[in-house]
GROMACS .gro file of C-alpha atoms in nm:
model
  400
    1MET     CA    1  11.670   0.621   8.410
    2GLN     CA    2  11.486   0.730   8.089
    3ASN     CA    3  11.224   0.917   8.321
    4ASN     CA    4  11.496   1.083   8.505
    5LYS     CA    5  11.672   1.218   8.197
    6ARG     CA    6  11.345   1.342   8.070
    7SER     CA    7  11.275   1.515   8.392
    8VAL     CA    8  11.599   1.686   8.396
    9PHE     CA    9  11.554   1.794   8.033
   10ILE     CA   10  11.209   1.936   8.101
   11ILE     CA   11  11.318   2.117   8.422
   12SER     CA   12  11.616   2.264   8.220
   13ILE     CA   13  11.379   2.394   7.941
   14LEU     CA   14  11.158   2.545   8.202
   15PHE     CA   15  11.450   2.713   8.363
   16ILE     CA   16  11.578   2.867   8.040
   17SER     CA   17  11.217   2.971   7.943
   18ILE     CA   18  11.177   3.151   8.261
   19PHE     CA   19  11.529   3.320   8.247
   20PHE     CA   20  11.455   3.468   7.901
   21LEU     CA   21  11.097   3.534   7.984
   22ALA     CA   22  11.220   3.743   8.277
   23ARG     CA   23  11.446   3.934   8.041
   24CYS     CA   24  11.160   3.993   7.806
   25ILE     CA   25  10.929   4.121   8.075
   26ASN     CA   26  11.228   4.335   8.213
   27LYS     CA   27  11.279   4.482   7.856
   28THR     CA   28  10.915   4.546   7.788
   29GLN     CA   29  10.884   4.722   8.123
   30ALA     CA   30  11.047   5.019   7.975
   31PHE     CA   31  10.789   5.060   7.711
   32ASN     CA   32  10.527   5.070   7.981
   33ASP     CA   33  10.697   5.370   8.166
   34PRO     CA   34  10.505   5.702   8.077
   35ARG     CA   35  10.850   5.873   8.031
   36GLY     CA   36  10.923   5.648   7.719
   37LYS     CA   37  11.109   5.338   7.614
   38ASN     CA   38  11.450   5.454   7.770
   39TYR     CA   39  11.291   5.410   8.116
   40ALA     CA   40  11.276   5.078   8.281
   41GLY     CA   41  11.074   5.172   8.599
   42ALA     CA   42  11.217   5.184   8.956
   43GLU     CA   43  11.102   4.811   9.023
   44SER     CA   44  11.368   4.684   8.776
   45CYS     CA   45  11.631   4.823   9.026
   46ARG     CA   46  11.541   4.591   9.282
   47GLN     CA   47  11.668   4.280   9.123
   48CYS     CA   48  12.031   4.405   9.166
   49HIS     CA   49  12.000   4.666   9.427
   50GLN     CA   50  11.750   4.523   9.685
   51ALA     CA   51  11.883   4.684   9.992
   52ILE     CA   52  11.911   5.026   9.847
   53TYR     CA   53  11.566   5.007   9.676
   54ASP     CA   54  11.399   4.870   9.973
   55SER     CA   55  11.526   5.143  10.197
   56ALA     CA   56  11.437   5.414   9.918
   57LEU     CA   57  11.091   5.256   9.896
   58LEU     CA   58  11.027   5.394  10.251
   59SER     CA   59  11.205   5.736  10.202
   60ALA     CA   60  11.035   6.076  10.185
   61HIS     CA   61  11.175   6.097   9.849
   62PHE     CA   62  11.009   5.795   9.728
   63THR     CA   63  10.675   5.893   9.898
   64ALA     CA   64  10.672   6.255   9.799
   65THR     CA   65  10.353   6.156   9.627
   66THR     CA   66  10.159   5.828   9.627
   67ALA     CA   67   9.829   5.687   9.547
   68ALA     CA   68   9.612   5.763   9.864
   69SER     CA   69   9.507   5.482  10.059
   70GLU     CA   70   9.453   5.372  10.431
   71ASN     CA   71   9.799   5.251  10.442
   72ASN     CA   72   9.958   5.596  10.380
   73ILE     CA   73   9.727   5.851  10.512
   74ARG     CA   74   9.822   5.938  10.860
   75GLY     CA   75   9.510   6.130  10.987
   76ASP     CA   76   9.250   5.944  11.200
   77PHE     CA   77   8.933   5.833  11.062
   78THR     CA   78   8.777   5.722  11.396
   79LYS     CA   79   8.438   5.888  11.474
   80GLY     CA   80   8.512   6.197  11.709
   81LYS     CA   81   8.859   6.237  11.565
   82ASN     CA   82   8.773   6.249  11.185
   83SER     CA   83   8.620   6.603  11.151
   84PHE     CA   84   8.708   6.968  11.111
   85VAL     CA   85   8.455   7.234  11.229
   86TYR     CA   86   8.429   7.549  11.063
   87ASP     CA   87   8.120   7.694  11.237
   88GLU     CA   88   7.803   7.570  11.403
   89HIS     CA   89   7.670   7.493  11.048
   90THR     CA   90   7.958   7.373  10.864
   91MET     CA   91   8.219   7.086  10.897
   92ILE     CA   92   8.427   6.850  10.691
   93VAL     CA   93   8.439   6.484  10.799
   94MET     CA   94   8.709   6.244  10.696
   95GLU     CA   95   8.505   5.922  10.597
   96LYS     CA   96   8.576   5.569  10.485
   97ARG     CA   97   8.327   5.442  10.222
   98ASP     CA   98   8.320   5.119   9.999
   99SER     CA   99   8.452   5.316   9.710
  100GLY     CA  100   8.742   5.486   9.885
  101LEU     CA  101   8.839   5.759  10.142
  102TYR     CA  102   8.652   6.100  10.131
  103GLN     CA  103   8.650   6.442  10.259
  104VAL     CA  104   8.273   6.518  10.296
  105LYS     CA  105   8.133   6.854  10.358
  106TYR     CA  106   7.828   6.887  10.569
  107VAL     CA  107   7.589   7.196  10.608
  108ASP     CA  108   7.346   7.152  10.899
  109GLY     CA  109   7.396   6.791  10.925
  110LYS     CA  110   7.326   6.747  10.528
  111GLU     CA  111   7.592   6.627  10.284
  112THR     CA  112   7.651   6.905  10.024
  113GLU     CA  113   7.992   6.827   9.861
  114VAL     CA  114   8.221   6.506   9.865
  115HIS     CA  115   8.555   6.442   9.717
  116ARG     CA  116   8.781   6.141   9.735
  117PHE     CA  117   9.131   6.122   9.875
  118ASP     CA  118   9.323   6.060   9.538
  119ILE     CA  119   9.680   6.145   9.560
  120THR     CA  120   9.885   6.181   9.892
  121PHE     CA  121  10.152   6.460   9.886
  122GLY     CA  122  10.405   6.417  10.169
  123SER     CA  123  10.475   6.141  10.440
  124ARG     CA  124  10.646   6.277  10.737
  125ASN     CA  125  10.607   6.617  10.855
  126ALA     CA  126  10.269   6.681  10.692
  127GLN     CA  127  10.040   6.549  10.426
  128THR     CA  128   9.807   6.708  10.193
  129TRP     CA  129   9.566   6.542   9.947
  130LEU     CA  130   9.442   6.593   9.593
  131TYR     CA  131   9.148   6.473   9.403
  132TRP     CA  132   9.100   6.427   9.036
  133GLU     CA  133   8.796   6.592   8.844
  134ALA     CA  134   8.831   6.484   8.496
  135ASP     CA  135   9.164   6.593   8.372
  136LYS     CA  136   9.269   6.821   8.677
  137THR     CA  137   9.372   6.788   9.031
  138TYR     CA  138   9.246   7.010   9.315
  139GLU     CA  139   9.371   7.030   9.677
  140LEU     CA  140   9.155   6.903   9.959
  141PRO     CA  141   9.073   7.180  10.231
  142VAL     CA  142   9.193   6.964  10.523
  143SER     CA  143   9.546   6.838  10.589
  144TYR     CA  144   9.728   6.660  10.856
  145TYR     CA  145  10.027   6.780  11.056
  146SER     CA  146  10.258   6.566  11.260
  147SER     CA  147  10.358   6.861  11.497
  148VAL     CA  148  10.004   6.883  11.614
  149HIS     CA  149   9.895   6.521  11.553
  150SER     CA  150   9.577   6.668  11.402
  151TRP     CA  151   9.374   6.758  11.099
  152ALA     CA  152   9.410   7.115  11.012
  153THR     CA  153   9.372   7.367  10.721
  154SER     CA  154   9.564   7.289  10.411
  155PRO     CA  155   9.845   7.547  10.362
  156GLY     CA  156   9.695   7.873  10.303
  157PHE     CA  157   9.342   7.778  10.338
  158SER     CA  158   9.107   7.956  10.592
  159SER     CA  159   8.937   7.796  10.892
  160LYS     CA  160   8.620   7.993  10.827
  161LYS     CA  161   8.506   7.834  10.507
  162PRO     CA  162   8.589   7.521  10.320
  163ASP     CA  163   8.744   7.560   9.962
  164PHE     CA  164   8.751   7.258   9.724
  165ARG     CA  165   8.856   7.447   9.417
  166ARG     CA  166   9.216   7.514   9.450
  167PHE     CA  167   9.371   7.382   9.129
  168ILE     CA  168   9.711   7.214   9.148
  169GLY     CA  169   9.914   7.212   8.825
  170ARG     CA  170  10.242   7.040   8.683
  171ASP     CA  171  10.453   7.296   8.889
  172CYS     CA  172  10.386   7.129   9.214
  173PHE     CA  173  10.411   6.771   9.070
  174GLU     CA  174  10.777   6.882   8.944
  175CYS     CA  175  10.909   6.847   9.313
  176HIS     CA  176  10.684   6.571   9.433
  177SER     CA  177  10.668   6.319   9.141
  178SER     CA  178  10.886   6.176   8.882
  179HIS     CA  179  10.658   6.286   8.581
  180ILE     CA  180  10.323   6.402   8.467
  181VAL     CA  181  10.222   6.550   8.129
  182SER     CA  182  10.026   6.882   8.122
  183LYS     CA  183   9.864   7.033   7.839
  184LEU     CA  184   9.748   7.398   7.777
  185ASN     CA  185   9.387   7.427   7.611
  186ALA     CA  186   9.210   7.728   7.498
  187SER     CA  187   8.879   7.792   7.653
  188THR     CA  188   8.620   8.055   7.699
  189ALA     CA  189   8.808   8.162   8.032
  190GLY     CA  190   9.147   8.171   7.852
  191ILE     CA  191   9.432   7.919   7.870
  192ASP     CA  192   9.352   7.628   8.062
  193GLU     CA  193   9.603   7.367   8.198
  194VAL     CA  194   9.509   6.999   8.213
  195LEU     CA  195   9.689   6.706   8.328
  196VAL     CA  196   9.732   6.366   8.158
  197ARG     CA  197   9.611   6.112   8.455
  198ASN     CA  198   9.808   5.806   8.329
  199SER     CA  199  10.129   5.989   8.274
  200LEU     CA  200  10.184   6.040   8.654
  201VAL     CA  201  10.482   5.873   8.802
  202TYR     CA  202  10.457   5.881   9.185
  203GLY     CA  203  10.741   6.008   9.411
  204ILE     CA  204  11.084   6.089   9.329
  205ASP     CA  205  11.219   5.744   9.192
  206CYS     CA  206  11.547   5.604   9.100
  207GLU     CA  207  11.556   5.730   8.753
  208ARG     CA  208  11.450   6.079   8.851
  209CYS     CA  209  11.807   6.104   9.023
  210HIS     CA  210  12.014   5.841   8.803
  211GLY     CA  211  11.859   5.892   8.466
  212ALA     CA  212  11.667   5.676   8.234
  213ALA     CA  213  11.784   5.302   8.317
  214ALA     CA  214  11.655   5.056   8.045
  215ASN     CA  215  11.994   5.050   7.873
  216HIS     CA  216  12.159   5.001   8.195
  217VAL     CA  217  11.911   4.716   8.313
  218ASN     CA  218  11.930   4.530   7.991
  219PHE     CA  219  12.329   4.546   7.967
  220HIS     CA  220  12.380   4.419   8.296
  221LEU     CA  221  12.111   4.138   8.271
  222GLU     CA  222  12.296   4.021   7.984
  223ASN     CA  223  12.638   4.083   8.122
  224PRO     CA  224  12.622   3.973   8.492
  225GLU     CA  225  12.997   3.947   8.519
  226GLU     CA  226  13.036   4.319   8.457
  227LYS     CA  227  13.069   4.502   8.779
  228THR     CA  228  13.121   4.853   8.642
  229ALA     CA  229  12.788   5.039   8.609
  230LYS     CA  230  12.713   5.112   8.257
  231TYR     CA  231  12.459   5.348   8.110
  232ILE     CA  232  12.360   5.505   8.434
  233ILE     CA  233  12.460   5.806   8.626
  234SER     CA  234  12.617   5.768   8.959
  235ASN     CA  235  12.671   6.048   9.213
  236LYS     CA  236  13.034   5.981   9.254
  237THR     CA  237  13.089   6.059   8.885
  238LEU     CA  238  12.955   6.393   8.925
  239THR     CA  239  13.148   6.713   9.026
  240GLN     CA  240  13.050   6.897   9.347
  241GLN     CA  241  12.842   7.159   9.166
  242GLN     CA  242  12.654   6.896   8.955
  243GLN     CA  243  12.570   6.719   9.296
  244LEU     CA  244  12.451   7.014   9.461
  245ASP     CA  245  12.236   7.118   9.135
  246ALA     CA  246  12.054   6.784   9.133
  247CYS     CA  247  11.936   6.845   9.499
  248ALA     CA  248  11.894   7.215   9.463
  249LEU     CA  249  11.655   7.140   9.163
  250CYS     CA  250  11.373   7.101   9.441
  251HIS     CA  251  11.545   7.223   9.733
  252SER     CA  252  11.642   7.588   9.641
  253GLY     CA  253  11.312   7.734   9.672
  254ASN     CA  254  11.087   7.916   9.425
  255ASP     CA  255  11.263   8.268   9.427
  256LYS     CA  256  11.398   8.225   9.077
  257VAL     CA  257  11.251   8.272   8.735
  258LYS     CA  258  11.191   7.921   8.600
  259ILE     CA  259  11.334   7.875   8.223
  260GLU     CA  260  11.263   7.496   8.174
  261SER     CA  261  11.033   7.238   8.341
  262ARG     CA  262  11.225   7.052   8.626
  263PHE     CA  263  11.129   6.732   8.443
  264ARG     CA  264  11.363   6.786   8.174
  265PHE     CA  265  11.660   6.827   8.428
  266LYS     CA  266  11.888   6.517   8.417
  267PRO     CA  267  12.159   6.440   8.664
  268GLY     CA  268  12.467   6.631   8.551
  269ASP     CA  269  12.278   6.929   8.395
  270ALA     CA  270  12.343   7.273   8.547
  271MET     CA  271  12.075   7.444   8.742
  272ALA     CA  272  12.161   7.784   8.558
  273ASP     CA  273  11.989   7.626   8.245
  274PHE     CA  274  11.668   7.586   8.422
  275PHE     CA  275  11.650   7.892   8.654
  276MET     CA  276  11.772   8.255   8.645
  277ASP     CA  277  11.786   8.505   8.931
  278ARG     CA  278  11.526   8.771   8.969
  279PRO     CA  279  11.660   9.112   8.933
  280LYS     CA  280  11.630   9.167   9.320
  281GLN     CA  281  11.730   8.870   9.502
  282GLN     CA  282  11.621   8.790   9.851
  283SER     CA  283  11.859   8.845  10.150
  284ASN     CA  284  11.935   8.517  10.317
  285ALA     CA  285  11.711   8.616  10.614
  286ASP     CA  286  11.424   8.545  10.372
  287PHE     CA  287  11.514   8.219  10.263
  288ASP     CA  288  11.234   7.980  10.383
  289VAL     CA  289  11.311   7.664  10.570
  290HIS     CA  290  11.062   7.463  10.356
  291GLY     CA  291  11.208   7.382  10.010
  292ASN     CA  292  11.520   7.621  10.038
  293GLN     CA  293  11.774   7.408  10.211
  294PHE     CA  294  12.023   7.457   9.945
  295ARG     CA  295  12.013   7.836   9.949
  296LEU     CA  296  12.041   7.835  10.327
  297LEU     CA  297  12.343   7.601  10.332
  298SER     CA  298  12.524   7.820  10.077
  299GLU     CA  299  12.512   8.094  10.326
  300SER     CA  300  12.689   7.881  10.584
  301LYS     CA  301  13.058   7.929  10.682
  302CYS     CA  302  13.112   7.550  10.672
  303PHE     CA  303  12.996   7.527  10.323
  304LEU     CA  304  13.161   7.848  10.191
  305GLY     CA  305  13.492   7.701  10.351
  306SER     CA  306  13.473   7.370  10.188
  307LYS     CA  307  13.553   7.241   9.830
  308THR     CA  308  13.397   6.903   9.881
  309MET     CA  309  13.079   6.956  10.092
  310THR     CA  310  12.758   6.859   9.925
  311CYS     CA  311  12.415   6.746  10.051
  312GLY     CA  312  12.530   6.393  10.048
  313SER     CA  313  12.798   6.486  10.298
  314CYS     CA  314  12.523   6.448  10.568
  315HIS     CA  315  12.215   6.310  10.408
  316ASP     CA  316  12.176   5.961  10.227
  317PRO     CA  317  11.899   6.025   9.969
  318HIS     CA  318  11.778   5.670   9.991
  319LYS     CA  319  11.706   5.701  10.344
  320ASN     CA  320  11.490   5.956  10.556
  321ALA     CA  321  11.692   6.214  10.760
  322GLY     CA  322  11.693   6.075  11.095
  323ASN     CA  323  11.632   6.213  11.454
  324ASP     CA  324  11.956   6.075  11.581
  325LEU     CA  325  12.118   6.408  11.643
  326ALA     CA  326  12.436   6.252  11.794
  327LEU     CA  327  12.488   6.094  11.435
  328TYR     CA  328  12.478   6.405  11.276
  329SER     CA  329  12.691   6.575  11.541
  330GLN     CA  330  12.951   6.316  11.463
  331LYS     CA  331  12.965   6.462  11.110
  332CYS     CA  332  13.036   6.811  11.252
  333MET     CA  333  13.295   6.661  11.459
  334GLY     CA  334  13.467   6.531  11.160
  335CYS     CA  335  13.589   6.886  11.080
  336HIS     CA  336  13.525   7.056  11.421
  337ASN     CA  337  13.761   6.901  11.664
  338ASP     CA  338  14.062   6.943  11.885
  339ALA     CA  339  14.290   6.823  11.602
  340SER     CA  340  14.190   7.085  11.359
  341HIS     CA  341  14.176   7.364  11.631
  342ASN     CA  342  13.852   7.447  11.517
  343THR     CA  343  13.614   7.311  11.786
  344CYS     CA  344  13.314   7.483  11.941
  345SER     CA  345  13.384   7.751  12.179
  346MET     CA  346  13.131   7.625  12.442
  347ALA     CA  347  13.300   7.271  12.435
  348ALA     CA  348  13.471   7.328  12.754
  349SER     CA  349  13.170   7.414  12.947
  350LEU     CA  350  12.959   7.155  12.782
  351GLY     CA  351  13.208   6.859  12.792
  352ASN     CA  352  13.118   6.534  12.631
  353SER     CA  353  12.747   6.642  12.600
  354ILE     CA  354  12.872   6.859  12.289
  355LYS     CA  355  12.921   6.528  12.105
  356GLU     CA  356  12.574   6.444  12.143
  357ASN     CA  357  12.394   6.749  12.002
  358CYS     CA  358  12.548   7.023  11.781
  359ILE     CA  359  12.232   7.038  11.576
  360ASP     CA  360  11.973   7.232  11.786
  361CYS     CA  361  12.237   7.516  11.848
  362HIS     CA  362  12.379   7.548  11.493
  363MET     CA  363  12.069   7.443  11.294
  364PRO     CA  364  11.748   7.500  11.517
  365LYS     CA  365  11.411   7.448  11.386
  366LYS     CA  366  11.248   7.766  11.250
  367PRO     CA  367  10.897   7.837  11.129
  368SER     CA  368  10.812   7.843  10.754
  369ASN     CA  369  10.676   8.158  10.615
  370ALA     CA  370  10.567   7.962  10.304
  371ILE     CA  371  10.348   7.708  10.488
  372SER     CA  372  10.124   7.776  10.773
  373PHE     CA  373   9.783   7.634  10.897
  374GLU     CA  374   9.500   7.689  11.115
  375LEU     CA  375   9.327   7.454  11.366
  376ALA     CA  376   8.967   7.421  11.378
  377GLY     CA  377   8.796   7.702  11.572
  378SER     CA  378   9.112   7.932  11.556
  379SER     CA  379   9.207   8.191  11.289
  380THR     CA  380   9.559   8.213  11.444
  381LYS     CA  381   9.844   8.081  11.191
  382SER     CA  382  10.025   7.784  11.334
  383SER     CA  383  10.375   7.757  11.221
  384TYR     CA  384  10.527   7.461  11.027
  385LEU     CA  385  10.852   7.402  11.189
  386LEU     CA  386  11.166   7.265  10.997
  387ARG     CA  387  11.528   7.256  11.076
  388THR     CA  388  11.721   7.547  10.911
  389HIS     CA  389  12.016   7.446  10.688
  390ARG     CA  390  12.206   7.775  10.742
  391ILE     CA  391  12.462   7.641  10.971
  392ALA     CA  392  12.569   7.932  11.206
  393ILE     CA  393  12.550   8.064  11.578
  394TYR     CA  394  12.210   8.138  11.691
  395ALA     CA  395  12.222   8.316  12.022
  396ALA     CA  396  11.864   8.228  12.135
  397ALA     CA  397  11.945   7.846  12.067
  398SER     CA  398  12.266   7.860  12.261
  399MET     CA  399  12.123   8.014  12.557
  400LYS     CA  400  11.874   7.706  12.565
   0.00000   0.00000   0.00000
């Protein structure tokens, strides 16, 4: 009996110790986050929001940047499928070596330059990669495109000659990561931007969209009975415009003058405090399908006629936009139906099939003018196709 009591006592002490240790670990996580002590790190969200966290972990938001590895690079490293030929003398070969994955330049069969895959940008439609050199990142000359299932030139690069010296600064990280610190140094060449390597927080994480969470995490660990979310920003507490601005931060193109770094934006802030219009704005025909989804959506009659429509009306930011066109079509049918006398003019001729696919007619895929690439042996620009978010009637698409 005495031994049983002692065992129960020891187990109880261990349980209590583990409980408080877990809380301490959770609290100290905030201090390890490069953004400061108010941040808890996305991993801390999983203990209470496991389903949402696990879903977000696989999303294009969360994987907008990742540490490059065999697990997240989609291109083929198999011999015969791992090279990009520029001419009879020059090629880039994607190679696996003991120290990592590399793009290797060969001239007449001799290795002349080699750089490692360090950072992966993108996960679904295309991927490009950066390598670190001291405190700077440069884009590798060969990328991967899902549309052609092949290696091709990185956006804007030439298929005639490889270039390893395109510097990528903080501006690109602002829409593809949650944090990185940059500094401006004076040099003989002028002002030089450098990056602080250990300040990088990969991907668009929970706190990028919901705000710093350390106080939220600590409060709810100490008060598990409290079910109302404290010290965190929930989308449902934001106005329509605030919700739109949170998405437009990275989905409204680069045709405005930036006043403040996107990293300073917190959910609930106004886009107008971070960007201002240029004197001569583009017409909607010039809004690019890559990165300008909000500006295209804002030209749609559906959007202009609604007081509640946001990006979240159709998209769950914790999941990838799916390929189930019927699912998205049902969202359209929520407003465009017989009861509202606002149905599609082609419904009578198409019958029930109209319920399966509104999208290809009213949001067709369009080529991006911002991103194009070249395949090996061709100087012809290949189009990077993305679905337009300007919901409208497109004659060519309707004819199909």
